[in-house]
mmCIF file of C-alpha atoms and ligand atoms in Angstrom:
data_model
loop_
_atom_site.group_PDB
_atom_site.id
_atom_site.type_symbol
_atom_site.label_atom_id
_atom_site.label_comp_id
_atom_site.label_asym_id
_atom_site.label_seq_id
_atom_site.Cartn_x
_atom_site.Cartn_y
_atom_site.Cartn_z
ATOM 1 C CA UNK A 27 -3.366 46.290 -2.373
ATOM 2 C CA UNK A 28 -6.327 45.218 -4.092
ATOM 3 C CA UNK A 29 -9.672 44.356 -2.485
ATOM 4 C CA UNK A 30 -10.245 42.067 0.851
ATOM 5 C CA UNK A 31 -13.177 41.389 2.437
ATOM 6 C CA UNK A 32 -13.472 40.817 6.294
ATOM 7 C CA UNK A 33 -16.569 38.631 7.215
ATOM 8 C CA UNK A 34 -19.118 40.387 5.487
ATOM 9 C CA UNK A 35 -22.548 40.142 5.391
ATOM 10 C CA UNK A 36 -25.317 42.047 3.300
ATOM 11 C CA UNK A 37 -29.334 41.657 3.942
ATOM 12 C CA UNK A 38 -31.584 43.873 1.774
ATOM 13 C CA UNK A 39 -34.673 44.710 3.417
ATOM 14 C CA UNK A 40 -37.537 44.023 1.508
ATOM 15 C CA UNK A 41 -41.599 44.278 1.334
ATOM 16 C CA UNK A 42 -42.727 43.751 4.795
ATOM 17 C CA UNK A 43 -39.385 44.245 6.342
ATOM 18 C CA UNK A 44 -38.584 40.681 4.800
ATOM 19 C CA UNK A 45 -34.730 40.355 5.298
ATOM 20 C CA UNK A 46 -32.770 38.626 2.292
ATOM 21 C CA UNK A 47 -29.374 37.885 3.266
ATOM 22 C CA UNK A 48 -27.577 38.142 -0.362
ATOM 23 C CA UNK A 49 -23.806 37.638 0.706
ATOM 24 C CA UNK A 50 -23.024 35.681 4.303
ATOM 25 C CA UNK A 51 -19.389 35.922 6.070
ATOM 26 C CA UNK A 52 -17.267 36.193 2.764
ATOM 27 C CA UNK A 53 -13.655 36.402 3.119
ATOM 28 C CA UNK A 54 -11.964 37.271 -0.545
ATOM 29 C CA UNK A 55 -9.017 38.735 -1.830
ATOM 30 C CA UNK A 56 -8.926 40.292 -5.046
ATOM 31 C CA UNK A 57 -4.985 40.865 -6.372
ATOM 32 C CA UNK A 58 -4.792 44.363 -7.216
ATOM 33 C CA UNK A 59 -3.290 43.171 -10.502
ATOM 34 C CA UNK A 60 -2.835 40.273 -13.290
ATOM 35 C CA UNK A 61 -6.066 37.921 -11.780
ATOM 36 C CA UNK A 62 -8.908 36.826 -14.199
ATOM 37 C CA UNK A 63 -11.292 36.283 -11.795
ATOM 38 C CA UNK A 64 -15.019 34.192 -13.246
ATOM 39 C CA UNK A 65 -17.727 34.218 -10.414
ATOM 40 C CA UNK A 66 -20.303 32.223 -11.167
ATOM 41 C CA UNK A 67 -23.311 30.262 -9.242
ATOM 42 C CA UNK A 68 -26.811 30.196 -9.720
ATOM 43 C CA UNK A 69 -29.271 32.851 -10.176
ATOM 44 C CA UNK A 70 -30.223 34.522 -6.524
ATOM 45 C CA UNK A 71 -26.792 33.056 -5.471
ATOM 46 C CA UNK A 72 -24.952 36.340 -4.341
ATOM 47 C CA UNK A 73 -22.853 37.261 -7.172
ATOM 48 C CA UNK A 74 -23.574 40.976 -8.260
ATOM 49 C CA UNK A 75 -24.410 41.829 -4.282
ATOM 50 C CA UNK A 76 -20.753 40.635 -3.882
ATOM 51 C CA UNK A 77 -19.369 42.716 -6.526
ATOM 52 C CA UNK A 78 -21.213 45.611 -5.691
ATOM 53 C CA UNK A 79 -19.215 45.995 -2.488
ATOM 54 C CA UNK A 80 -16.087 46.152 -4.815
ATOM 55 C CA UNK A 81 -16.527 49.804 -5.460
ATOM 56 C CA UNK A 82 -18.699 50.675 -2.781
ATOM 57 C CA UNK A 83 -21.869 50.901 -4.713
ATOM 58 C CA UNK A 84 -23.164 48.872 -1.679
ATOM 59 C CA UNK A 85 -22.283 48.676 1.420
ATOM 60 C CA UNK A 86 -21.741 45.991 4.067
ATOM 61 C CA UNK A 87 -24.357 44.717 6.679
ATOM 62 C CA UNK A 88 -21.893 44.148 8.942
ATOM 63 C CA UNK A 89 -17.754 43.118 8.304
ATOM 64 C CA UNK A 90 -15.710 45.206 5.997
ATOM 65 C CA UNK A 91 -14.361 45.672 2.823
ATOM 66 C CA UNK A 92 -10.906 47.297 2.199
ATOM 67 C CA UNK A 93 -10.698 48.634 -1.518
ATOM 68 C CA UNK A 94 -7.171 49.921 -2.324
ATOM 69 C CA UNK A 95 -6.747 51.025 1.492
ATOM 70 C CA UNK A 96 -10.117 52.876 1.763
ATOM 71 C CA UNK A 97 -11.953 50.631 4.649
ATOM 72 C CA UNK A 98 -15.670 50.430 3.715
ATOM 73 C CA UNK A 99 -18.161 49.296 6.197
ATOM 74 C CA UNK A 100 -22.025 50.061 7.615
ATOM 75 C CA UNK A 101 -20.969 52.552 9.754
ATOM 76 C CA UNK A 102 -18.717 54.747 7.677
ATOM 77 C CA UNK A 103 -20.681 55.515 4.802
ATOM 78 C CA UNK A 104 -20.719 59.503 4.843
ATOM 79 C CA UNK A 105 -16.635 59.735 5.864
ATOM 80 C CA UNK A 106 -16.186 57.577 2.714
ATOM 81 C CA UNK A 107 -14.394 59.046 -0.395
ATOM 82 C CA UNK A 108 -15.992 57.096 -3.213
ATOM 83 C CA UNK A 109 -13.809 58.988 -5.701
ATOM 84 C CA UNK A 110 -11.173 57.233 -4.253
ATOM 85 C CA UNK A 111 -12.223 53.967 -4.649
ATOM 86 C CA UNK A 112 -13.897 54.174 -8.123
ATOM 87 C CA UNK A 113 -10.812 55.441 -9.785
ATOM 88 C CA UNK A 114 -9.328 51.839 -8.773
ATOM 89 C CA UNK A 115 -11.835 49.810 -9.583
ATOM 90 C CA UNK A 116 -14.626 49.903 -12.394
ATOM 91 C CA UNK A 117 -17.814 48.617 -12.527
ATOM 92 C CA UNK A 118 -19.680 47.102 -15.561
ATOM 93 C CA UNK A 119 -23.608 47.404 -14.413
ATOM 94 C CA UNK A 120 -25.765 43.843 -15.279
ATOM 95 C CA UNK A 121 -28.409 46.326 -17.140
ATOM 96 C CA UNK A 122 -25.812 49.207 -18.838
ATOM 97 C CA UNK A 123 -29.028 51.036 -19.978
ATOM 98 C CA UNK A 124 -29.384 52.042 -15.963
ATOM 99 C CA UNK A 125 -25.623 54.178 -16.238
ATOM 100 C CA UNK A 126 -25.857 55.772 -19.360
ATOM 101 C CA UNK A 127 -27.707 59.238 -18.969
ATOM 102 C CA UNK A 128 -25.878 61.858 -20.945
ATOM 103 C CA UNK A 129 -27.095 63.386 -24.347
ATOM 104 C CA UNK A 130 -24.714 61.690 -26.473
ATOM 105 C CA UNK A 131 -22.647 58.269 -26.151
ATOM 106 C CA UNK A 132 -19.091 60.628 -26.320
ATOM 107 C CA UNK A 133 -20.694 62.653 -22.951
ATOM 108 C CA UNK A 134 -21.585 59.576 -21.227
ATOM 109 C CA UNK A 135 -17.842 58.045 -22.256
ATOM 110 C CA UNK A 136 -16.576 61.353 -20.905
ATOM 111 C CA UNK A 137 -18.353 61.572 -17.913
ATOM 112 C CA UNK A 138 -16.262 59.532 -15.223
ATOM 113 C CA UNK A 139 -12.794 60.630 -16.542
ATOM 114 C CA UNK A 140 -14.241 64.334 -15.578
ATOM 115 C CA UNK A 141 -15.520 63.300 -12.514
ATOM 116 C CA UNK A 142 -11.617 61.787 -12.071
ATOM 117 C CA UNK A 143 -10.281 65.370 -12.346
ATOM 118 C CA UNK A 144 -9.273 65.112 -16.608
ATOM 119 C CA UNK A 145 -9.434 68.237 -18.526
ATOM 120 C CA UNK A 146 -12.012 68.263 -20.856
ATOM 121 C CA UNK A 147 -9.145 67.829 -23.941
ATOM 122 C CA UNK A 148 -7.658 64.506 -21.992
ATOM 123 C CA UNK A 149 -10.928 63.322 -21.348
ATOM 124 C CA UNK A 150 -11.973 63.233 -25.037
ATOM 125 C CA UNK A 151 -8.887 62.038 -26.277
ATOM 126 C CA UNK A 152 -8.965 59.039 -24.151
ATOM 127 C CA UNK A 153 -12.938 58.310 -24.714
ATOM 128 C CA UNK A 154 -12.248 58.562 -28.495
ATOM 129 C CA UNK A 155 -10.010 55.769 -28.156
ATOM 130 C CA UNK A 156 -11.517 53.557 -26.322
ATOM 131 C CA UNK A 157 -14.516 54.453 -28.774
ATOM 132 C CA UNK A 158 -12.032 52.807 -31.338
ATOM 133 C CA UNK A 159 -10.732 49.747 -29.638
ATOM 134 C CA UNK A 160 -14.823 49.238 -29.413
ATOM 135 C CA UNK A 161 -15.606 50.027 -32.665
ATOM 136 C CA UNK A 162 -18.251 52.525 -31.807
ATOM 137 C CA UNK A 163 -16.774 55.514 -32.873
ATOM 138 C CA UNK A 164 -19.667 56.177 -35.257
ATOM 139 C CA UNK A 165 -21.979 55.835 -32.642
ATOM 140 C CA UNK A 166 -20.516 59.295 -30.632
ATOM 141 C CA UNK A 167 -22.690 62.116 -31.809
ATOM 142 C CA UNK A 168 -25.863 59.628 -30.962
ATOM 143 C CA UNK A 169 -28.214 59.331 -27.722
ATOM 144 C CA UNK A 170 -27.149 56.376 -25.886
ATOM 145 C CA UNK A 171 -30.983 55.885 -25.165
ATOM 146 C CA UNK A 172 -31.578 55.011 -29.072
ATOM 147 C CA UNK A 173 -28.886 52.322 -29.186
ATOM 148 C CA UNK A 174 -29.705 48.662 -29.053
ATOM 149 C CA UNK A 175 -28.925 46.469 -25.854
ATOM 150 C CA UNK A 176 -25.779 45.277 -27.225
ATOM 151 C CA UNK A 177 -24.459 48.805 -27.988
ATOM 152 C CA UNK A 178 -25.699 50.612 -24.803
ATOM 153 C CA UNK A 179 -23.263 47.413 -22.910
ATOM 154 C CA UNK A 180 -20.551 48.511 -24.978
ATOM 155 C CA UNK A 181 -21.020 52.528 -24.448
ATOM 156 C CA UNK A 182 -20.719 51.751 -20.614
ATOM 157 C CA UNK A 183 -17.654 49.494 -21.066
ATOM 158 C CA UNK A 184 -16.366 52.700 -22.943
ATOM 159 C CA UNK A 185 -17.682 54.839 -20.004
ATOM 160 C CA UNK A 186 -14.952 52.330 -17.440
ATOM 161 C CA UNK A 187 -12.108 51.526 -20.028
ATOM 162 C CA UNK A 188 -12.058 55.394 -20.778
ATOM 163 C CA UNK A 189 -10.175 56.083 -17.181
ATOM 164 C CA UNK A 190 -8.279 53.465 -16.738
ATOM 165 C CA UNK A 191 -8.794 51.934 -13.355
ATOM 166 C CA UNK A 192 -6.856 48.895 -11.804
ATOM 167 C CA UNK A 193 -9.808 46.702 -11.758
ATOM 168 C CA UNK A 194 -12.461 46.011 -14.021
ATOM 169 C CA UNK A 195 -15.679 44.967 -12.394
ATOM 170 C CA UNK A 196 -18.025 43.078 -15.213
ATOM 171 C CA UNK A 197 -21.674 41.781 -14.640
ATOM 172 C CA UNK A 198 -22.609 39.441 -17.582
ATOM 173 C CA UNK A 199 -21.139 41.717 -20.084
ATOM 174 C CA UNK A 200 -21.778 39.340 -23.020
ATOM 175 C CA UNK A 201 -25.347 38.937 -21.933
ATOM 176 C CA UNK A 202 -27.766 40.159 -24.983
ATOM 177 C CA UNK A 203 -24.639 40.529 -27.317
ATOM 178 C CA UNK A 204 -24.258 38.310 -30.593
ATOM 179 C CA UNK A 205 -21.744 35.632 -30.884
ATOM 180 C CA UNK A 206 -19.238 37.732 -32.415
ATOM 181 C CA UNK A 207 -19.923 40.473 -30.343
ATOM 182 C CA UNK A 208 -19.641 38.271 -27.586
ATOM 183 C CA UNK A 209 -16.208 37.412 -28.575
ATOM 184 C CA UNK A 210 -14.872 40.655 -29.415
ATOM 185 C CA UNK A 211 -16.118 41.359 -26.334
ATOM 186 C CA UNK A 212 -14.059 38.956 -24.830
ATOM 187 C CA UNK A 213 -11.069 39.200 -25.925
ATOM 188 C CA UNK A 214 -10.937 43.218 -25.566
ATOM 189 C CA UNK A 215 -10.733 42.393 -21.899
ATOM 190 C CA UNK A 216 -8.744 39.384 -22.219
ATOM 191 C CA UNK A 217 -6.228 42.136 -23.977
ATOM 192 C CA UNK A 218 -6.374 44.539 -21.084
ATOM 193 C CA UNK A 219 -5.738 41.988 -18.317
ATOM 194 C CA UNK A 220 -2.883 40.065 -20.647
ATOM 195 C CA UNK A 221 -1.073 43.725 -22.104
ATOM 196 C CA UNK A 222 -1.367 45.736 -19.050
ATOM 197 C CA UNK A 223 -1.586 42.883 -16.381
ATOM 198 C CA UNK A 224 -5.123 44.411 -15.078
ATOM 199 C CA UNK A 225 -7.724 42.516 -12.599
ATOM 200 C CA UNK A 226 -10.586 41.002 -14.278
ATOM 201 C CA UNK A 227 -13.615 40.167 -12.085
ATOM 202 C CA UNK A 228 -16.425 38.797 -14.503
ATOM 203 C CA UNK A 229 -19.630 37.643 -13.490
ATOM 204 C CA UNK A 230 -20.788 35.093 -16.032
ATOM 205 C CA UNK A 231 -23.265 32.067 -16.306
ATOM 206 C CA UNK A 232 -21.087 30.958 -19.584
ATOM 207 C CA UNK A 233 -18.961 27.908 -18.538
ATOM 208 C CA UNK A 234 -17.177 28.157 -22.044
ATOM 209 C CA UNK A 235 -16.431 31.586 -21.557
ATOM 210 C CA UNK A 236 -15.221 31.585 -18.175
ATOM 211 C CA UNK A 237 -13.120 28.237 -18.824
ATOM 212 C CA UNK A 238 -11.144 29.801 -21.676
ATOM 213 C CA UNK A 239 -10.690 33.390 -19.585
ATOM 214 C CA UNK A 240 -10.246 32.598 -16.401
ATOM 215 C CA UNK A 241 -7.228 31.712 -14.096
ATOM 216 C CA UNK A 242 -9.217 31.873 -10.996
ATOM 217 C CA UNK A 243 -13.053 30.233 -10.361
ATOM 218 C CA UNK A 244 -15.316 31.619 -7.274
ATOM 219 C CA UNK A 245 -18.736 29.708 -6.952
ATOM 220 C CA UNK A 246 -21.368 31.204 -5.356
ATOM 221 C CA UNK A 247 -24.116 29.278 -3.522
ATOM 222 C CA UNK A 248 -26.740 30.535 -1.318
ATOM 223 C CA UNK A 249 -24.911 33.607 -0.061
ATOM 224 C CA UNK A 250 -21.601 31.502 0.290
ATOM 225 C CA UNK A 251 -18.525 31.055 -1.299
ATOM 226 C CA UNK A 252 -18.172 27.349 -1.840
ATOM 227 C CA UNK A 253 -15.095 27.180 -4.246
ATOM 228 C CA UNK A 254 -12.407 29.487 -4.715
ATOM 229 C CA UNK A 255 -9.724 28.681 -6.571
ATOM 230 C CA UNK A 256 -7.822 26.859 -10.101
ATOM 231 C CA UNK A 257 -10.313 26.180 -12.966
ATOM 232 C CA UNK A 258 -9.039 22.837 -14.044
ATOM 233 C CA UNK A 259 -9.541 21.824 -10.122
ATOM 234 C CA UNK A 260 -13.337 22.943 -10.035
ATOM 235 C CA UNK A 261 -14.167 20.039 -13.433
ATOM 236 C CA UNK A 262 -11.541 17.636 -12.633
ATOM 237 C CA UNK A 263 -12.820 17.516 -9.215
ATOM 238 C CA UNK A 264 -16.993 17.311 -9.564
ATOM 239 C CA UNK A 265 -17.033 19.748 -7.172
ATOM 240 C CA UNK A 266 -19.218 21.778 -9.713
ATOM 241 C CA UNK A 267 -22.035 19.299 -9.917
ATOM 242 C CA UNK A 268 -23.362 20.239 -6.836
ATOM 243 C CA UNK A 269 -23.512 23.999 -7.487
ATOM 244 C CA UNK A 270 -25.636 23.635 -10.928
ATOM 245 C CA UNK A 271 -22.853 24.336 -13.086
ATOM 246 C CA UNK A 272 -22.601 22.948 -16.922
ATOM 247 C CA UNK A 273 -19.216 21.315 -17.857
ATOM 248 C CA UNK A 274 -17.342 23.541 -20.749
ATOM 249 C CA UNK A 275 -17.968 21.838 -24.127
ATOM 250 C CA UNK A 276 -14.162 21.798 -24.705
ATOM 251 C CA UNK A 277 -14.609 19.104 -21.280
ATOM 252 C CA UNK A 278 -17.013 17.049 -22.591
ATOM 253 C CA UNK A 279 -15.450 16.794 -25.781
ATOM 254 C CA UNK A 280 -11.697 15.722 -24.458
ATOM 255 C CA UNK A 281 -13.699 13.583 -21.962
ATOM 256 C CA UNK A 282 -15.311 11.926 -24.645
ATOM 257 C CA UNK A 283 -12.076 11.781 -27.282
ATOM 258 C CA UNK A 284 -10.363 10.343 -24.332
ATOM 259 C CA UNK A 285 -12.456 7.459 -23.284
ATOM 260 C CA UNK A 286 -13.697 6.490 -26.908
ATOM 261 C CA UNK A 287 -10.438 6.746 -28.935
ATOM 262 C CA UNK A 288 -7.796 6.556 -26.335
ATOM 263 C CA UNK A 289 -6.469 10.177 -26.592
ATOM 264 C CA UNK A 290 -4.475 11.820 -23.707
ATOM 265 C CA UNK A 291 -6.091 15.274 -23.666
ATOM 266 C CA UNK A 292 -5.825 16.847 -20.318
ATOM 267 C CA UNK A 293 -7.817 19.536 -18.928
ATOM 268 C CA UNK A 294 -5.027 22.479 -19.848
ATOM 269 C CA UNK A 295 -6.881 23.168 -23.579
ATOM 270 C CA UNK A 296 -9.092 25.695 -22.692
ATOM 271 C CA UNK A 297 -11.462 25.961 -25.362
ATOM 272 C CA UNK A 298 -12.699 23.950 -28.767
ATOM 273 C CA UNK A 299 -10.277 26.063 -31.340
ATOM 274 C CA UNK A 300 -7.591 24.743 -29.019
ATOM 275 C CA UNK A 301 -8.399 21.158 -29.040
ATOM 276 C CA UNK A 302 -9.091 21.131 -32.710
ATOM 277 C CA UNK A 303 -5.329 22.290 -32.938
ATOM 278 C CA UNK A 304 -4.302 20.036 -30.882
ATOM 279 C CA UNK A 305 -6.410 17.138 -32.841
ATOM 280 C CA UNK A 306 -4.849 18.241 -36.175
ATOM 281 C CA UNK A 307 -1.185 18.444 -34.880
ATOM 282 C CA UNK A 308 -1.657 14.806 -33.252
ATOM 283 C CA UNK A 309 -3.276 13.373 -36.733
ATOM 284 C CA UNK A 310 -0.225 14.895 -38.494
ATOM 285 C CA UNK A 311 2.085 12.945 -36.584
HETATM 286 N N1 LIG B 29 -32.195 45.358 -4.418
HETATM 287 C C1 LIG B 29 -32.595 44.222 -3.832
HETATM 288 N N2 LIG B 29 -33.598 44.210 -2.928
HETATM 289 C C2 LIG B 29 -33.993 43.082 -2.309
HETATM 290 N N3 LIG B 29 -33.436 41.868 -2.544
HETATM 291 C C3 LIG B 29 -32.440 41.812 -3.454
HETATM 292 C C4 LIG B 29 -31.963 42.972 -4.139
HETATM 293 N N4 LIG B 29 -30.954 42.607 -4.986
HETATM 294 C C5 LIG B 29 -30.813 41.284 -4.811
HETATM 295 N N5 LIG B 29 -31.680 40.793 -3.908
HETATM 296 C C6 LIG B 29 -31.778 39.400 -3.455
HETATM 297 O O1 LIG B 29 -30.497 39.008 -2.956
HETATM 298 C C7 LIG B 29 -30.166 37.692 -3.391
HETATM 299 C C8 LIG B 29 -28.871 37.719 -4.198
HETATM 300 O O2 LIG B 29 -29.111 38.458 -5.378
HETATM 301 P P1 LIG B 29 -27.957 38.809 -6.431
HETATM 302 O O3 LIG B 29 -26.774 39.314 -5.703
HETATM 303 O O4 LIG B 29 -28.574 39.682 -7.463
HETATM 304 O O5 LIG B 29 -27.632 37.362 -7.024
HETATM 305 P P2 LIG B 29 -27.048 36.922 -8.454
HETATM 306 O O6 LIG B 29 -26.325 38.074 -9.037
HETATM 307 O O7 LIG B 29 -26.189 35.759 -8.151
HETATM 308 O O8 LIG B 29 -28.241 36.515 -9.290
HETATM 309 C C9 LIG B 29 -31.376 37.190 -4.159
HETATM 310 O O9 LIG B 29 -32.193 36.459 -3.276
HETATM 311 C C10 LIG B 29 -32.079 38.455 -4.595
HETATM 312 O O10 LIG B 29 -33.454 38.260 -4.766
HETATM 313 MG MG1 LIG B 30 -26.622 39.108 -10.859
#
């Protein structure tokens, strides 16, 4: 089932009734499983109002947006049963610190798989794990207010992972973390999407990140959706010169290995630790 959008539309209204169309027209589908989904563009270009509407924490101007079956549109808002379509789909806020407000990070975890109808037993079993796979288990007796940045983004990944919804929903979730972090980070939801065949929708301005993750690209540019579609097509192509994207360093590098020392890298390595396998096994030969 998954998540479609019907021609929709979404103007915020701001000082002096100035209207800011954010999203224009969009038609998407979003698999309900097994998609890695990067959307990327420039600042002001659309992307978090557009994942917003993915679990209803906006809704349309005008068209509509079907999430799992529940039909979401301008009109319906108090008929709409947001339960339903939060349990499906998870949502990773740009700035974490705004969804954490419980007294300790275990509450906060616990929060939404109460809200989902788990006993209070089930519901700290599961946050406890997740607070594991996360490595933040130390970090449960604690206010979530005294953490740093890169912590709080990790208690509210916690606070999603912990009840297991079909979609994960992820605004620049690396944003503010270390390197390592970053990786870890990474690859936790590179895990989930690969061992239980989840949707991925990540927001990122990373080109290095998304060109390793992702199986599908969707560039945003003033309020449209301009590309949709294979990675490899979006850099072989150009096409992403015109939206301000950077070319993944993995790119520039084959580009260059290729047209210096006659190599015949193509665009399927997907990030530098690849290629520098692939270098070594080809040097061995
Ligand atoms: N709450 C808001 N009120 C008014 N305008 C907003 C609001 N949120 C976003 N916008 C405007 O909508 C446009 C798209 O913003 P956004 O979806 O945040 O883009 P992105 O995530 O790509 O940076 C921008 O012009 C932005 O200034
Ligand atoms: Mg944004």
């Amino acid at each position: 089932m998954g998540i479609l959008f019907k021609e929709v539309t979404h103007s915020y209204k701001g000082y002096k009734k100035q209207v800011t169309v954010a999203i224009e027209n969009i038609n998407l589908e979003i698999n309900s499983e097994g998609e890695f989904v990067a959307i990327v563009g420039k600042t002001g270009s659309g992307k978090s109002t557009l994942v917003q509407h993915m679990n209803a924490l906006i809704l349309p101007t005008s068209g509509e947006v079907n999430v799992f079956g529940n039909a979401i549109t301008a009109k319906k808002k108090k008929k709409l049963k947001f339960n339903n379509i939060r349990k499906h789909v998870g949502y990773v806020f740009q700035f974490p610190e705004y969804q954490l407000f419980e007294q300790t990070v275990l509450r906060d975890i616990m929060f939404a798989p109460l809200n989902f109808g788990y006993q209070e037993a089930e519901a700290k079993k599961a946050s406890v794990e997740v607070a594991k796979k996360l490595h933040i288990t130390k970090l449960l007796n604690h206010s979530p207010f005294n953490l740093s940045g890169g912590q709080q983004r990790k208690v509210a990944v916690a606070g999603i992972l912990s009840y297991n919804p079909d979609i994960l929903l992820l605004d620049e979730p690396t944003r503010g973390l270390d390197p390592k972090g970053s990786k870890d980070m990474m690859e936790l939801f590179y895990d989930i999407h690969k061992n239980e065949n989840k949707t991925v929708v990540l927001i990122s301005h990373d080109m290095n990140i998304v060109y390793k993750y992702a199986t599908r690209i969707v560039v945003m540019d003033g309020a449209n959706i301009v590309f949709d579609g294979d990675k490899k097509e979006l850099f072989e192509s150009g096409i992403y010169k015109d939206h301000h994207l950077e070319k993944p360093e993995v790119l520039k590098l084959i580009d260059y290995l290729n047209g210096k020392f006659n190599y015949n890298f193509d665009y399927n390595i997907t990030s530098i630790d690849e290629l520098v396998l692939k270098l070594k096994e080809v040097s061995h030969e």
